[in-house]
Structure formats: C-alpha cells, structure tokens
JSON list of C-alpha atoms in Angstrom, two decimals:
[
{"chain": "O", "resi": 314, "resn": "UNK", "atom": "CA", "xyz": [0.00, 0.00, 0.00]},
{"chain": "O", "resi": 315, "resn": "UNK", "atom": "CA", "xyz": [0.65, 3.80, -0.78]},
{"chain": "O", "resi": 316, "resn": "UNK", "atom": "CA", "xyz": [3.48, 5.25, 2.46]},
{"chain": "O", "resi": 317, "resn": "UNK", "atom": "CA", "xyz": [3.65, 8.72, 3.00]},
{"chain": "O", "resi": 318, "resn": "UNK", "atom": "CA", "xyz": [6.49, 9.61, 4.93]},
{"chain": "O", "resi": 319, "resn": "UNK", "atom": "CA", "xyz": [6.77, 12.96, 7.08]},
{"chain": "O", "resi": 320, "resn": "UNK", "atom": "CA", "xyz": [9.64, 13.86, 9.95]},
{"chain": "O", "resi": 321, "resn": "UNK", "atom": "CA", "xyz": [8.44, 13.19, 13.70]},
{"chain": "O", "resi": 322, "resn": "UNK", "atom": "CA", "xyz": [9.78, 16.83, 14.34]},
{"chain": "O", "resi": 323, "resn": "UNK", "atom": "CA", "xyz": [10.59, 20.28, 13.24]},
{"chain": "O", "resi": 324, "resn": "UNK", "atom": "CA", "xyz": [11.92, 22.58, 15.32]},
{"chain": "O", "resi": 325, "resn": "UNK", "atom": "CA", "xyz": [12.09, 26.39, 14.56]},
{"chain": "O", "resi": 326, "resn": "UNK", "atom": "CA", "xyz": [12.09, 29.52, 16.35]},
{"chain": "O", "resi": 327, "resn": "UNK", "atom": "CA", "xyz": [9.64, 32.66, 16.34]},
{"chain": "O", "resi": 328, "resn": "UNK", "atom": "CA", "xyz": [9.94, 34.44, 12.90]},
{"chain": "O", "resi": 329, "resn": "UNK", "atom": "CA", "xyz": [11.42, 31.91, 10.82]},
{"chain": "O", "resi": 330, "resn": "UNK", "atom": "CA", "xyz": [10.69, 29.65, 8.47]},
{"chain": "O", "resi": 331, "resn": "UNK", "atom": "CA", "xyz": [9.23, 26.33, 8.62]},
{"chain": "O", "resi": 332, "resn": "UNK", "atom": "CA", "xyz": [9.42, 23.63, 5.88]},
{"chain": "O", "resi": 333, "resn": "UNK", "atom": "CA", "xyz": [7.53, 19.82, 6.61]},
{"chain": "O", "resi": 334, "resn": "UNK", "atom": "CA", "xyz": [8.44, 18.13, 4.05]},
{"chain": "O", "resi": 335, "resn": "UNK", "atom": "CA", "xyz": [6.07, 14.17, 3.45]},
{"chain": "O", "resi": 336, "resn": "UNK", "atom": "CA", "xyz": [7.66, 11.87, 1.69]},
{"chain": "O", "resi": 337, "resn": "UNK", "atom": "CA", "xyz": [5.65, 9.29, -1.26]},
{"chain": "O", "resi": 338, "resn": "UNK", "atom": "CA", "xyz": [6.72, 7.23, -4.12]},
{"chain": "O", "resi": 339, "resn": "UNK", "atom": "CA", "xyz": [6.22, 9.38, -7.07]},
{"chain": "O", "resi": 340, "resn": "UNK", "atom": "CA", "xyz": [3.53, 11.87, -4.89]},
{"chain": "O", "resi": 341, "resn": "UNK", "atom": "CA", "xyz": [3.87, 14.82, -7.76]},
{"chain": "O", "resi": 342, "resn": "UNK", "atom": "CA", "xyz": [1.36, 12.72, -9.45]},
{"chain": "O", "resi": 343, "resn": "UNK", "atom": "CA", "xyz": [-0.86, 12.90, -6.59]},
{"chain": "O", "resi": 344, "resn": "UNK", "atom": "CA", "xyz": [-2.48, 16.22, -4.76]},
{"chain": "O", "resi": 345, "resn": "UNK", "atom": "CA", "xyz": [-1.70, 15.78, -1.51]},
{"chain": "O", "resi": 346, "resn": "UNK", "atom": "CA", "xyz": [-3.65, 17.57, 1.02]},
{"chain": "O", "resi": 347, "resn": "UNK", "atom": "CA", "xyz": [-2.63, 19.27, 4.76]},
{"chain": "O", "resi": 348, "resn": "UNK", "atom": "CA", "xyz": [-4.23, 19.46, 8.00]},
{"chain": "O", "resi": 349, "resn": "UNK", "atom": "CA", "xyz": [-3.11, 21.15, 11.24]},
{"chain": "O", "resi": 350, "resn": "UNK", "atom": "CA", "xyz": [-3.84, 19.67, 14.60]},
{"chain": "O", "resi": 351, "resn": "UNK", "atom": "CA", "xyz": [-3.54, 21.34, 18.34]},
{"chain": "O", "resi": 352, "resn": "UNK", "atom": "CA", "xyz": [-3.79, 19.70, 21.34]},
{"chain": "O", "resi": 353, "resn": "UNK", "atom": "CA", "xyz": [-7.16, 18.61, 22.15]},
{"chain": "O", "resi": 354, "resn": "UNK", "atom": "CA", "xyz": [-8.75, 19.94, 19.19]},
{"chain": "O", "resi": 355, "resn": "UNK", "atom": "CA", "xyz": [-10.06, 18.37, 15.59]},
{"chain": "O", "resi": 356, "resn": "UNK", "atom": "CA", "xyz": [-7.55, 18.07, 12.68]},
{"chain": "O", "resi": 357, "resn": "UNK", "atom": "CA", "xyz": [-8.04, 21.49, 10.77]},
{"chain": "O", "resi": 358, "resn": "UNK", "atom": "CA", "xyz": [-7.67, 21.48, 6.45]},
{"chain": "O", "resi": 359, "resn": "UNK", "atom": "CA", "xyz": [-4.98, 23.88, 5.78]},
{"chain": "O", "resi": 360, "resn": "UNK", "atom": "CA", "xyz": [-4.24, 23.17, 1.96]},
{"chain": "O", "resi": 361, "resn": "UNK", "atom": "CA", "xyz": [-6.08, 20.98, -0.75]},
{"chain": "O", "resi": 362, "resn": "UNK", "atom": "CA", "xyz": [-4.89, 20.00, -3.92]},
{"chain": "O", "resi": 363, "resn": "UNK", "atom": "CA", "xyz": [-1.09, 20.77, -2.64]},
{"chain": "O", "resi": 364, "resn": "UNK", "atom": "CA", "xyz": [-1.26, 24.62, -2.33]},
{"chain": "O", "resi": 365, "resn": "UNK", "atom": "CA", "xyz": [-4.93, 25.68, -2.18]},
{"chain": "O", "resi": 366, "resn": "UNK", "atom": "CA", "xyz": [-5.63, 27.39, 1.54]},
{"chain": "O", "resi": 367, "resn": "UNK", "atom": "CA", "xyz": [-8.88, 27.28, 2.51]},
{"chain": "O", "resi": 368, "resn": "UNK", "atom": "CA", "xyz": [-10.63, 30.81, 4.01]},
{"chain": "O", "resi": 369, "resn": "UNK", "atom": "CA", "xyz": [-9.34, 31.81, 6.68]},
{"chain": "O", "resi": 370, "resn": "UNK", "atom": "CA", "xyz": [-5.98, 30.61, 6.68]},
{"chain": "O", "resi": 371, "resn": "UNK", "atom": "CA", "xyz": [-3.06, 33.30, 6.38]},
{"chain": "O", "resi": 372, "resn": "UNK", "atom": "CA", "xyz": [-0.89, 33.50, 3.41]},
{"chain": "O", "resi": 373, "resn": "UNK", "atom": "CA", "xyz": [2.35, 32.62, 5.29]},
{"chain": "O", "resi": 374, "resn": "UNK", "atom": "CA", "xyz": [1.04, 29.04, 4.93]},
{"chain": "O", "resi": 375, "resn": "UNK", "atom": "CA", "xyz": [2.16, 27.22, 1.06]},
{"chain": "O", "resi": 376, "resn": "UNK", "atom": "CA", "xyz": [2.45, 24.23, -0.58]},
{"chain": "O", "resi": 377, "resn": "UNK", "atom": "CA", "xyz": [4.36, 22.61, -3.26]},
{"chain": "O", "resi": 378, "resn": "UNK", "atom": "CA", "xyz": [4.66, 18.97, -4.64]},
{"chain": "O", "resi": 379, "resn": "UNK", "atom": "CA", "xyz": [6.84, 17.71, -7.05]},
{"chain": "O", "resi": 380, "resn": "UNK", "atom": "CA", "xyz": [8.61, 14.52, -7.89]},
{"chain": "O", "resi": 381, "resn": "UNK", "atom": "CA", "xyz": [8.94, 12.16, -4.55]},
{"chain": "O", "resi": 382, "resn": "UNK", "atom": "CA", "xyz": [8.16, 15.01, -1.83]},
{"chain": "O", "resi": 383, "resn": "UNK", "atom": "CA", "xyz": [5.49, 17.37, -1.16]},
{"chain": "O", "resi": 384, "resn": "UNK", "atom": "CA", "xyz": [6.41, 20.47, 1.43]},
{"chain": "O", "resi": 385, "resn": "UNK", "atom": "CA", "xyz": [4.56, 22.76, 3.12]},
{"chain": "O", "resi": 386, "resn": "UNK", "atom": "CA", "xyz": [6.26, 25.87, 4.11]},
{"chain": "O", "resi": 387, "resn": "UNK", "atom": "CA", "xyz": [5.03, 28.32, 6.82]},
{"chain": "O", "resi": 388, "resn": "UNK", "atom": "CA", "xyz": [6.54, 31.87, 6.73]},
{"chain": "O", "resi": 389, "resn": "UNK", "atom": "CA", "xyz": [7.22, 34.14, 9.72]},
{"chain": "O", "resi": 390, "resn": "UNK", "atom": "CA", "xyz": [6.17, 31.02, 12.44]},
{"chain": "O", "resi": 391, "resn": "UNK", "atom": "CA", "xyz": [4.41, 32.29, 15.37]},
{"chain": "O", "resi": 392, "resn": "UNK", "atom": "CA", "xyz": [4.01, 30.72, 18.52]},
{"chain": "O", "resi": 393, "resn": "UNK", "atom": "CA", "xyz": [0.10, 29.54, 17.51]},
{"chain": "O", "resi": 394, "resn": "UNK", "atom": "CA", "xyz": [1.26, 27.77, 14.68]},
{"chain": "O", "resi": 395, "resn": "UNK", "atom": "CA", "xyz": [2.64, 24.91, 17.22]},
{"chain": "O", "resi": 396, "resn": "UNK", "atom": "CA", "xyz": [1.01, 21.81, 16.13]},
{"chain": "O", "resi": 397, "resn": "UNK", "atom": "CA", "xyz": [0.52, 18.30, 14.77]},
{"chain": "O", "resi": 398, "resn": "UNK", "atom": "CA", "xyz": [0.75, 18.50, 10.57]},
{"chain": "O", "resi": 399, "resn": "UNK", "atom": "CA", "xyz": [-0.31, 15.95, 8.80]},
{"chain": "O", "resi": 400, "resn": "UNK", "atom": "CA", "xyz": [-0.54, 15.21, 4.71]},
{"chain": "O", "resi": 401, "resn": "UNK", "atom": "CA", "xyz": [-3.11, 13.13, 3.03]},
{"chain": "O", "resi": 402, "resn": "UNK", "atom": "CA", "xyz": [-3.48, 11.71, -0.27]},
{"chain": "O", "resi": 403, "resn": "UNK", "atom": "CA", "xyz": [-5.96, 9.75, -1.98]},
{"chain": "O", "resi": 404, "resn": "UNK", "atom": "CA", "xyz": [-4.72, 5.78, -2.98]},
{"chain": "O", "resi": 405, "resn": "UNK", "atom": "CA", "xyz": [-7.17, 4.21, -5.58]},
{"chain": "O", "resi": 406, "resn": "UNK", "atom": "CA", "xyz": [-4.60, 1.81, -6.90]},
{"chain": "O", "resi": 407, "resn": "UNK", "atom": "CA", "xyz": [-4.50, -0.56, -3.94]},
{"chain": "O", "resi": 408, "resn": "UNK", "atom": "CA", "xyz": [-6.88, -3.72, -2.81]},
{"chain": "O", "resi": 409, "resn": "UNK", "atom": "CA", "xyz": [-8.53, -1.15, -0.47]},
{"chain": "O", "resi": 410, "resn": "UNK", "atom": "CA", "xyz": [-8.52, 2.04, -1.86]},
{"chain": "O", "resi": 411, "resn": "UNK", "atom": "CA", "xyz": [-9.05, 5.42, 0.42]},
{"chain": "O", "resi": 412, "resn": "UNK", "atom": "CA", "xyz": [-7.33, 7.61, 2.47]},
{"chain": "O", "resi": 413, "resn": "UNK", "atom": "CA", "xyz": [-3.86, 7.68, 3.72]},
{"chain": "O", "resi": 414, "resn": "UNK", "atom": "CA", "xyz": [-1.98, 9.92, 6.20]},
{"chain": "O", "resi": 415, "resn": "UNK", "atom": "CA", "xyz": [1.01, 10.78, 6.76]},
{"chain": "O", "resi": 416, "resn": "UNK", "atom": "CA", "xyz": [2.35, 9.92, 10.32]},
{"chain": "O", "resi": 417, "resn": "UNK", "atom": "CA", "xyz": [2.74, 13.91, 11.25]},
{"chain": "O", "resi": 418, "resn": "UNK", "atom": "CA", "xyz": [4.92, 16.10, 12.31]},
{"chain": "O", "resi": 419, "resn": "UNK", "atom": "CA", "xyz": [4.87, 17.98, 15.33]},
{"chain": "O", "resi": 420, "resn": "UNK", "atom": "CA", "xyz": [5.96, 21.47, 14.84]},
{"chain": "O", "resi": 421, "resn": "UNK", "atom": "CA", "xyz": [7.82, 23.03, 18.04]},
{"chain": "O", "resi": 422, "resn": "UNK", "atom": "CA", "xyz": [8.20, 27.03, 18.00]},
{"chain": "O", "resi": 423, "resn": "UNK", "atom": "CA", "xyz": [11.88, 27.24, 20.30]},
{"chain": "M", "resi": 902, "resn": "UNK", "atom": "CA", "xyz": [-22.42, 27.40, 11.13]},
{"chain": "M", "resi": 903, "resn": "UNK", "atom": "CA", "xyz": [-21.14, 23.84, 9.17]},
{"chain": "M", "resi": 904, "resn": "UNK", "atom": "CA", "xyz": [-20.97, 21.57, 11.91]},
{"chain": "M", "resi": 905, "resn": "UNK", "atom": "CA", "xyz": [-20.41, 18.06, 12.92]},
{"chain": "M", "resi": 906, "resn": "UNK", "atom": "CA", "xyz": [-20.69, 16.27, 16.14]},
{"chain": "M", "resi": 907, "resn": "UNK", "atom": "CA", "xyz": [-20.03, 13.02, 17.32]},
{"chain": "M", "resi": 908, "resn": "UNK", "atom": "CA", "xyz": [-21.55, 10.87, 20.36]},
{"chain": "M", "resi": 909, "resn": "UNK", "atom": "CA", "xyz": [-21.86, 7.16, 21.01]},
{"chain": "M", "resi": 910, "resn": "UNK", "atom": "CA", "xyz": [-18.04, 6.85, 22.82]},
{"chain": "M", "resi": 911, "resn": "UNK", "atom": "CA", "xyz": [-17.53, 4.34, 25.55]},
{"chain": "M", "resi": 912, "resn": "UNK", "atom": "CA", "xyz": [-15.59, 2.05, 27.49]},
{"chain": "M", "resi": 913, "resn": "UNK", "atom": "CA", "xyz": [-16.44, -1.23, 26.07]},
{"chain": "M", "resi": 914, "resn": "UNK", "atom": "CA", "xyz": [-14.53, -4.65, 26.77]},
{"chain": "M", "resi": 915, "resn": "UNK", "atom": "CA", "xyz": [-12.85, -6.76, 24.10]},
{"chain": "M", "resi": 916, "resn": "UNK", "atom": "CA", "xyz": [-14.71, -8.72, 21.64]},
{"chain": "M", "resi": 917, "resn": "UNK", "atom": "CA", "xyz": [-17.87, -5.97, 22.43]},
{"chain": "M", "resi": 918, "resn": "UNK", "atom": "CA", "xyz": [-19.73, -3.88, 20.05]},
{"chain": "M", "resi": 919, "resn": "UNK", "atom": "CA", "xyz": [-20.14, 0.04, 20.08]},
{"chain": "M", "resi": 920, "resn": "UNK", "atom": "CA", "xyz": [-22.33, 2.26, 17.63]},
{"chain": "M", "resi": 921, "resn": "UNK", "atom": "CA", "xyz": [-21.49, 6.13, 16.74]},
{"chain": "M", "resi": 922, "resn": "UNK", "atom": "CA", "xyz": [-23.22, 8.58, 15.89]},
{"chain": "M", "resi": 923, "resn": "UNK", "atom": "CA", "xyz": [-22.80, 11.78, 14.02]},
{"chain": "M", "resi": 924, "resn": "UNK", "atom": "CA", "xyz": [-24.62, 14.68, 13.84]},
{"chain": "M", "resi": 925, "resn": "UNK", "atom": "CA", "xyz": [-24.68, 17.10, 10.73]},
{"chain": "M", "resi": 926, "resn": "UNK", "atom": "CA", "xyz": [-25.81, 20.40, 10.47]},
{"chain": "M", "resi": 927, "resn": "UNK", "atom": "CA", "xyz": [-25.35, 23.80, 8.67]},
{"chain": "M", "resi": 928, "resn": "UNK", "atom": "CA", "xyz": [-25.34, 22.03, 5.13]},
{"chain": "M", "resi": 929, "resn": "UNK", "atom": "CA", "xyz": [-26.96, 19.45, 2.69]},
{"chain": "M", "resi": 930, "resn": "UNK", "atom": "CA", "xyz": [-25.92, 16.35, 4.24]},
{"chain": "M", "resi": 931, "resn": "UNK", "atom": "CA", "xyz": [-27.33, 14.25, 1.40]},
{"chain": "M", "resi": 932, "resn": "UNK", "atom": "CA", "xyz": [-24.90, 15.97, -1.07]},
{"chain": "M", "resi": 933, "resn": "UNK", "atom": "CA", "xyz": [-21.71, 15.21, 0.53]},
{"chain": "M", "resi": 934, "resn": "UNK", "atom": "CA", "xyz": [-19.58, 11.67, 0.72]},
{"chain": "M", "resi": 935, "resn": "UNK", "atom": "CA", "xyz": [-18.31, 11.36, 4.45]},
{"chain": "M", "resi": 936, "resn": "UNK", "atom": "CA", "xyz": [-15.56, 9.31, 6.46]},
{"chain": "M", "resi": 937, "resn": "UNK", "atom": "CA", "xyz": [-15.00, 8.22, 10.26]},
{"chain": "M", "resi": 938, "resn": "UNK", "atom": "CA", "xyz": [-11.29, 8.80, 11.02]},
{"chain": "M", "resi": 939, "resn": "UNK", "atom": "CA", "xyz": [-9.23, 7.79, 14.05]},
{"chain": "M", "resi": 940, "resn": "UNK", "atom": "CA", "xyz": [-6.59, 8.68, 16.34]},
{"chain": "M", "resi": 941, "resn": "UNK", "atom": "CA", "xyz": [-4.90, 6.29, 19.17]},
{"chain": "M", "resi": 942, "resn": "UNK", "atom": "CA", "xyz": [-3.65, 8.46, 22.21]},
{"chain": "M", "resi": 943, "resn": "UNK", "atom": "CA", "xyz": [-0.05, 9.80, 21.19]},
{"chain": "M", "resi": 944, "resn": "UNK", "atom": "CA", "xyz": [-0.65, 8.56, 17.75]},
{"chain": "M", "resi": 945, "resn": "UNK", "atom": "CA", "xyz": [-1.32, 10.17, 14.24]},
{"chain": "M", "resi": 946, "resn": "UNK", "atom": "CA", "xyz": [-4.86, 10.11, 12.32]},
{"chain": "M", "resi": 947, "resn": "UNK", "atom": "CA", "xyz": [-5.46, 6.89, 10.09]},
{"chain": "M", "resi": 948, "resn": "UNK", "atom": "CA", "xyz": [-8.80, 6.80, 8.23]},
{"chain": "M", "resi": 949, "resn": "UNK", "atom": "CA", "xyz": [-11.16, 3.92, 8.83]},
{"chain": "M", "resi": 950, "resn": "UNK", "atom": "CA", "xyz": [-14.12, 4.36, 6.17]},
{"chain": "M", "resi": 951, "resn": "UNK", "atom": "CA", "xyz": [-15.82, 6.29, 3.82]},
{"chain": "M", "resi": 952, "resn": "UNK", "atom": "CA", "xyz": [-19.53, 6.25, 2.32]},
{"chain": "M", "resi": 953, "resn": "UNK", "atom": "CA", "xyz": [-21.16, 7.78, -0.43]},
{"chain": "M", "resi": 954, "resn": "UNK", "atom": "CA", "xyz": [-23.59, 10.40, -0.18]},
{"chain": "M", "resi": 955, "resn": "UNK", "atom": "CA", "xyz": [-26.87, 8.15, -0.90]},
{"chain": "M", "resi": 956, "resn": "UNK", "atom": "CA", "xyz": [-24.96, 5.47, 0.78]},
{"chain": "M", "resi": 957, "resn": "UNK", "atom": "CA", "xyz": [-24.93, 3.57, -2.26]},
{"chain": "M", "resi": 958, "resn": "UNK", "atom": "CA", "xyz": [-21.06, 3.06, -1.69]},
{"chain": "M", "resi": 959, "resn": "UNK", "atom": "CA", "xyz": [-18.98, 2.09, 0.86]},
{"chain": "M", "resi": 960, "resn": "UNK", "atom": "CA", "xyz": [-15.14, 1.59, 1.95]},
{"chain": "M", "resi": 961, "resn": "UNK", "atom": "CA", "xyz": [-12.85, 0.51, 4.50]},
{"chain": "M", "resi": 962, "resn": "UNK", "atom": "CA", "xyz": [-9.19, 0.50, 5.77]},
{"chain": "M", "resi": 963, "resn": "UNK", "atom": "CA", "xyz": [-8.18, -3.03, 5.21]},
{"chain": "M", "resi": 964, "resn": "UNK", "atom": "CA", "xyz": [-8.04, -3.10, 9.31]},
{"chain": "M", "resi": 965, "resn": "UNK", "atom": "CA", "xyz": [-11.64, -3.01, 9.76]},
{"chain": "M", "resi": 966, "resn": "UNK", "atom": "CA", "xyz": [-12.67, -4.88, 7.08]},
{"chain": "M", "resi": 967, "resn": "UNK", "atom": "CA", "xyz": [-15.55, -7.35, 7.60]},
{"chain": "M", "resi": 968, "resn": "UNK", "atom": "CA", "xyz": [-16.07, -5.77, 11.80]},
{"chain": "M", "resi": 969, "resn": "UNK", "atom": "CA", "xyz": [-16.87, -2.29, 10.89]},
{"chain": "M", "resi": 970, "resn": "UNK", "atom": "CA", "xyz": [-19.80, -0.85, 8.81]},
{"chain": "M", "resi": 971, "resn": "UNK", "atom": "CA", "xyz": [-20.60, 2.68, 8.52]},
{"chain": "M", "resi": 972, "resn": "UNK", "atom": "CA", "xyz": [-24.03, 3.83, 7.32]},
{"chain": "M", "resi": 973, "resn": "UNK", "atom": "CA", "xyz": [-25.96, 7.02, 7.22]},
{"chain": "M", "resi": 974, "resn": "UNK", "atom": "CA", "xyz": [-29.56, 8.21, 7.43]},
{"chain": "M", "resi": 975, "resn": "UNK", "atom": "CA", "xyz": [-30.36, 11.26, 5.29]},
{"chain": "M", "resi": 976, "resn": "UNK", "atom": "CA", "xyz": [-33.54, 12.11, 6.13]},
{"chain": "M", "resi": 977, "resn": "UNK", "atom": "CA", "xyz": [-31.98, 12.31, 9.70]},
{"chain": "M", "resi": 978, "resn": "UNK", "atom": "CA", "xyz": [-28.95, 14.25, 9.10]},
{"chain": "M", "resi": 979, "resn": "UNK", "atom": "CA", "xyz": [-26.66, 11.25, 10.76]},
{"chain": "M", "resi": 980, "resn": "UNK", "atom": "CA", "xyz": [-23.81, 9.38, 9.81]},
{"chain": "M", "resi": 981, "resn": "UNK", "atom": "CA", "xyz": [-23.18, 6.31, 11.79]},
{"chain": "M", "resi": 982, "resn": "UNK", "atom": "CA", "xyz": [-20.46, 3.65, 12.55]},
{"chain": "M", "resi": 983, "resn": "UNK", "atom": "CA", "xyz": [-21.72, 0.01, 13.88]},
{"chain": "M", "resi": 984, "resn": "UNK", "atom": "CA", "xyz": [-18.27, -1.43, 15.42]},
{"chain": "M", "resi": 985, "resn": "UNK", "atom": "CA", "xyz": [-17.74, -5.15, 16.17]},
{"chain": "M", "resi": 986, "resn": "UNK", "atom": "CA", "xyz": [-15.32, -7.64, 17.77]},
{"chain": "M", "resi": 987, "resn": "UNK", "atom": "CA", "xyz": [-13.77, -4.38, 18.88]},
{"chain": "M", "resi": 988, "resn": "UNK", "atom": "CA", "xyz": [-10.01, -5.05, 20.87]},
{"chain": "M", "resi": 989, "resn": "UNK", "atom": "CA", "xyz": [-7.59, -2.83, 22.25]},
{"chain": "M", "resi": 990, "resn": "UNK", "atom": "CA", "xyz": [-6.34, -1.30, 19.34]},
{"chain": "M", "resi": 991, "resn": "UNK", "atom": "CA", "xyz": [-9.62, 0.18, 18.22]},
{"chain": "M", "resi": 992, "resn": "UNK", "atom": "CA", "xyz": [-9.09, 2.64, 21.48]},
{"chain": "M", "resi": 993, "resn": "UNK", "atom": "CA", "xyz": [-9.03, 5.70, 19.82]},
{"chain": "M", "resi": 994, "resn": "UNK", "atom": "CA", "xyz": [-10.48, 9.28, 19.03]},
{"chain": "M", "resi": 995, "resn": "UNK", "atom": "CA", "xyz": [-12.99, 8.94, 16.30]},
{"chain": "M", "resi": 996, "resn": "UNK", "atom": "CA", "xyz": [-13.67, 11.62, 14.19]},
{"chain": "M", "resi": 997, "resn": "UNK", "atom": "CA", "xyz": [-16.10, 12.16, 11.86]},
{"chain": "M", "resi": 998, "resn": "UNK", "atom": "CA", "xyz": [-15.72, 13.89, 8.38]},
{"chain": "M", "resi": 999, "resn": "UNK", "atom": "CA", "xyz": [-17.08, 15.80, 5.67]},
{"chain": "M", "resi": 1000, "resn": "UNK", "atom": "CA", "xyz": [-15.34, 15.10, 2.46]},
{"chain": "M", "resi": 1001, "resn": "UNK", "atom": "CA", "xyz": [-14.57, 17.50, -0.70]},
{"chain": "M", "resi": 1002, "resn": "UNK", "atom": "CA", "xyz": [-13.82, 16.89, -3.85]},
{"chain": "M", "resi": 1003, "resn": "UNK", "atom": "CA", "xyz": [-11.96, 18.87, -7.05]},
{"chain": "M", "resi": 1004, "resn": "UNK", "atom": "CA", "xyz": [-10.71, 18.03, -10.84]},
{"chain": "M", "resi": 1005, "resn": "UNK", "atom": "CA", "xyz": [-6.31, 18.65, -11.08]},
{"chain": "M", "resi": 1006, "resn": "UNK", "atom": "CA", "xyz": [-6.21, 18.71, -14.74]},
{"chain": "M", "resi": 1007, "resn": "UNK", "atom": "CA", "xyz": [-2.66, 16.86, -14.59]},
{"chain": "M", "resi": 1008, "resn": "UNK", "atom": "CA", "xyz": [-3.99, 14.65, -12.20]},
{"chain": "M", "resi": 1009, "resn": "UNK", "atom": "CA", "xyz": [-7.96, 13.67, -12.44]},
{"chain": "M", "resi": 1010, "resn": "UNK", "atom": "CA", "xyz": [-9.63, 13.71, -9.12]},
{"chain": "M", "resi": 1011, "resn": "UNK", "atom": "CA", "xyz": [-8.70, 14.52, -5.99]},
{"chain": "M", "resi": 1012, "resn": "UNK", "atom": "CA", "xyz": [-10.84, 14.52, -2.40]},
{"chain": "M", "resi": 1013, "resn": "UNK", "atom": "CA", "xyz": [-10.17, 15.62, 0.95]},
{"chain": "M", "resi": 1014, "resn": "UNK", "atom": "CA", "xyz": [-11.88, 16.22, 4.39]},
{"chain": "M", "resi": 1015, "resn": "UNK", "atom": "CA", "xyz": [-12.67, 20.01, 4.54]},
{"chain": "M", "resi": 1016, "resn": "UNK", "atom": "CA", "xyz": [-15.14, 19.70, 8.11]},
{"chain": "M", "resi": 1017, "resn": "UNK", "atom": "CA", "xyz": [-13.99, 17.79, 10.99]},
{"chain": "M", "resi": 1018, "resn": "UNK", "atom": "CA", "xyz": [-16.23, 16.77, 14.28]},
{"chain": "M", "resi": 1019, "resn": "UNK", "atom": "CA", "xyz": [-14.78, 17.71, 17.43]},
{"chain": "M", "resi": 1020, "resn": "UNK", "atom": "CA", "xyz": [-14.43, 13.40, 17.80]},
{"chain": "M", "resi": 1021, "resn": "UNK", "atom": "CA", "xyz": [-15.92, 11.09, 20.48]},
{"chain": "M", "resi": 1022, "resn": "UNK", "atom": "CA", "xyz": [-13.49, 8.11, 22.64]},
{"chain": "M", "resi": 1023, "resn": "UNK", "atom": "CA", "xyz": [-13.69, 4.94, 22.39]},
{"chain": "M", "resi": 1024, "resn": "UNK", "atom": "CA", "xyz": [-11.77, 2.78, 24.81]},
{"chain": "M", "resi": 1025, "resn": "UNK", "atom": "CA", "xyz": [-11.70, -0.90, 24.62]},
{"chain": "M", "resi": 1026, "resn": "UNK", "atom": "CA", "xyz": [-10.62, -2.49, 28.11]},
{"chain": "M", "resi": 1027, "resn": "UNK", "atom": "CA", "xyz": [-11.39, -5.62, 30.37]}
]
C-alpha cells in the first residue's frame, strides 16, 4: 500500500521559516492535502490540492509537490502555529482504496 | 455554522460492540460523501471508512474490514459507525468527516476532508 512519509519533528524559532516536508513514491502525481492539529482539538484542512488554503488561513502558509516530496512551508512562524501536521493523499490503486496519512509532524516554535 | 458532532463513545470490553453517531448540520448532508477517522492516544490520524452520499457506496481500511460498517440516514442528518469484535487497538479518538472533492487537470480527481467533528473516545478495556 501507498506510504507517506513525514519527519516526527521540526523545530524552529519565532519568525522563521518552517518547511515539513512528506515523503511518497512518485507523490507529484498525486495532490496531496494538509491538515493542522492542536492539542485537544479536531484536525483542521490547511491546503487541498497541494497549495490551495482554505478561508481563513493566512498566506504565510504554502504548498508545493513535485517529484517524490510534497512540502509545506510556513513563513514568519508564530508561537500559535505549534502543532501536529499531517498530509493526506488519496490511494485508488490498492486492494482497499481510500485515504492515507502521513504519520505527522509535530511542529515546536523554540 | 457547518458543523459536525459526534456521540456514542464508551468504554467497552474486548470482543464488544459500540455504535457512533454523528450529527450534521449547517449544510446538505445528502450531497456530501463522508468518512470516520481515528486517532490512538499519542498517535497520528489513520482513516477507517468512507460512504457515499446516498450510501450507495462504501469503503474501509483493510483493518476493519468485515467488523466495521458505517451507514448514514439522510432524512436524519446522521452518519453512523456500527463497530464489532472491537479489541484494544480500536481505542481511539474517532472523528467524523465531511469530504470534498476537485478536478487537477494533470492529475484527475482529488478529495479531501474540509469539516472535521470535534471526535468522540472509544476505549476498549477488560
């Protein structure tokens, strides 16, 4: 079945820039999707179709996918942008297709 | 205000059965596909199934396959998940979800979960 790989951690500090980067076989062919997560709370869509935000969430946030590796890069990191980030693709190709995560990263703001 | 919430949750023992609920509001329910995702304490999200928005359709992660069935009542506004044979590892946060979809000219289809429930626990323990 379809992996998508992501780092258990990225650490950066107020101000700077933030790149997750989830790993697939061949994922440019895909649109991979990203959600942001905070403790307690529901998974939140923060991109569709690899750079599309959603109302509501700020420009610092983008996307890009090509080849093996699809990143999402969030400008000028403030402290509220600690969280759990996950990417999502659709698999059709396998004996059960659906949805598949990424295992997510946890963003730390030092 | 789109909304989704989630009920049914319990502590159940091993080998028991557990039905959620979730309640949709704020939108056409009958238009949209939905999913049940889920989230073991510490862990990440992995999906668990998916049904089309008649019902006519139906999916599953290959792990709950043949003890899981989800379902949905329109003309009630509720999506539902029947769970079965239920063990430890079914402990979890589930969540339900409201899925979108969009055309990537390069790439054909593409669909993604754009309204989340706020989730309901299940715990399986003796």
């Amino acid at each position: 079945s379809y992996v998508l790989t992501q780092p258990p951690s990225v650490s950066v500090a107020p101000g700077q820039t933030a790149r997750i980067s989830c790993g697939g076989d061949n994922i440019g062919s895909k649109s991979v999707h990203w959600y942001q997560q905070k403790p307690g709370q529901a998974p939140l869509l923060v991109f569709f179709d690899d750079y599309v935000r959603p109302s509501g969430i700020p420009e610092r946030f983008s996307g890009s996918n090509s080849g093996n590796t699809a990143t999402m890069t969030i400008s000028r990191v403030e402290v509220g942008d600690e969280a759990d980030y996950y990417c999502q693709v659709w698999e059709s190709t396998s004996d059960h297709p659906g949805v598949i995560f990424g295992g997510g990263t946890k963003l730390t703001v030092l | 205000e789109v909304q989704l919430v989630e009920s049914g949750g319990a502590l159940v023992q091993p080998g028991g059965s557990l039905r959620l609920s979730c309640a949709a509001s704020g939108f056409t329910f009958s238009n949209y596909w939905m999913h049940w995702v889920r989230q073991a304490p510490g862990m990440g999200l992995v999906w668990v199934a998916r049904i089309q928005s008649d019902g006519g359709a139906t999916s599953y992660a290959g792990s709950v396959v043949g003890r899981f069935t989800i379902s949905r009542d329109n003309a009630k506004n509720t999506l539902f998940l029947e769970m079965n044979s239920l063990s430890a590892e079914d402990t979890a946060i589930y969540y339900c979800a409201r899925e979108s979809s969009g055309w990537n000219l390069r790439r054909g289809y593409y669909y993604y979960m754009d309204v989340w429930g706020k989730g309901t626990t299940v715990s399986v323990s003796s």
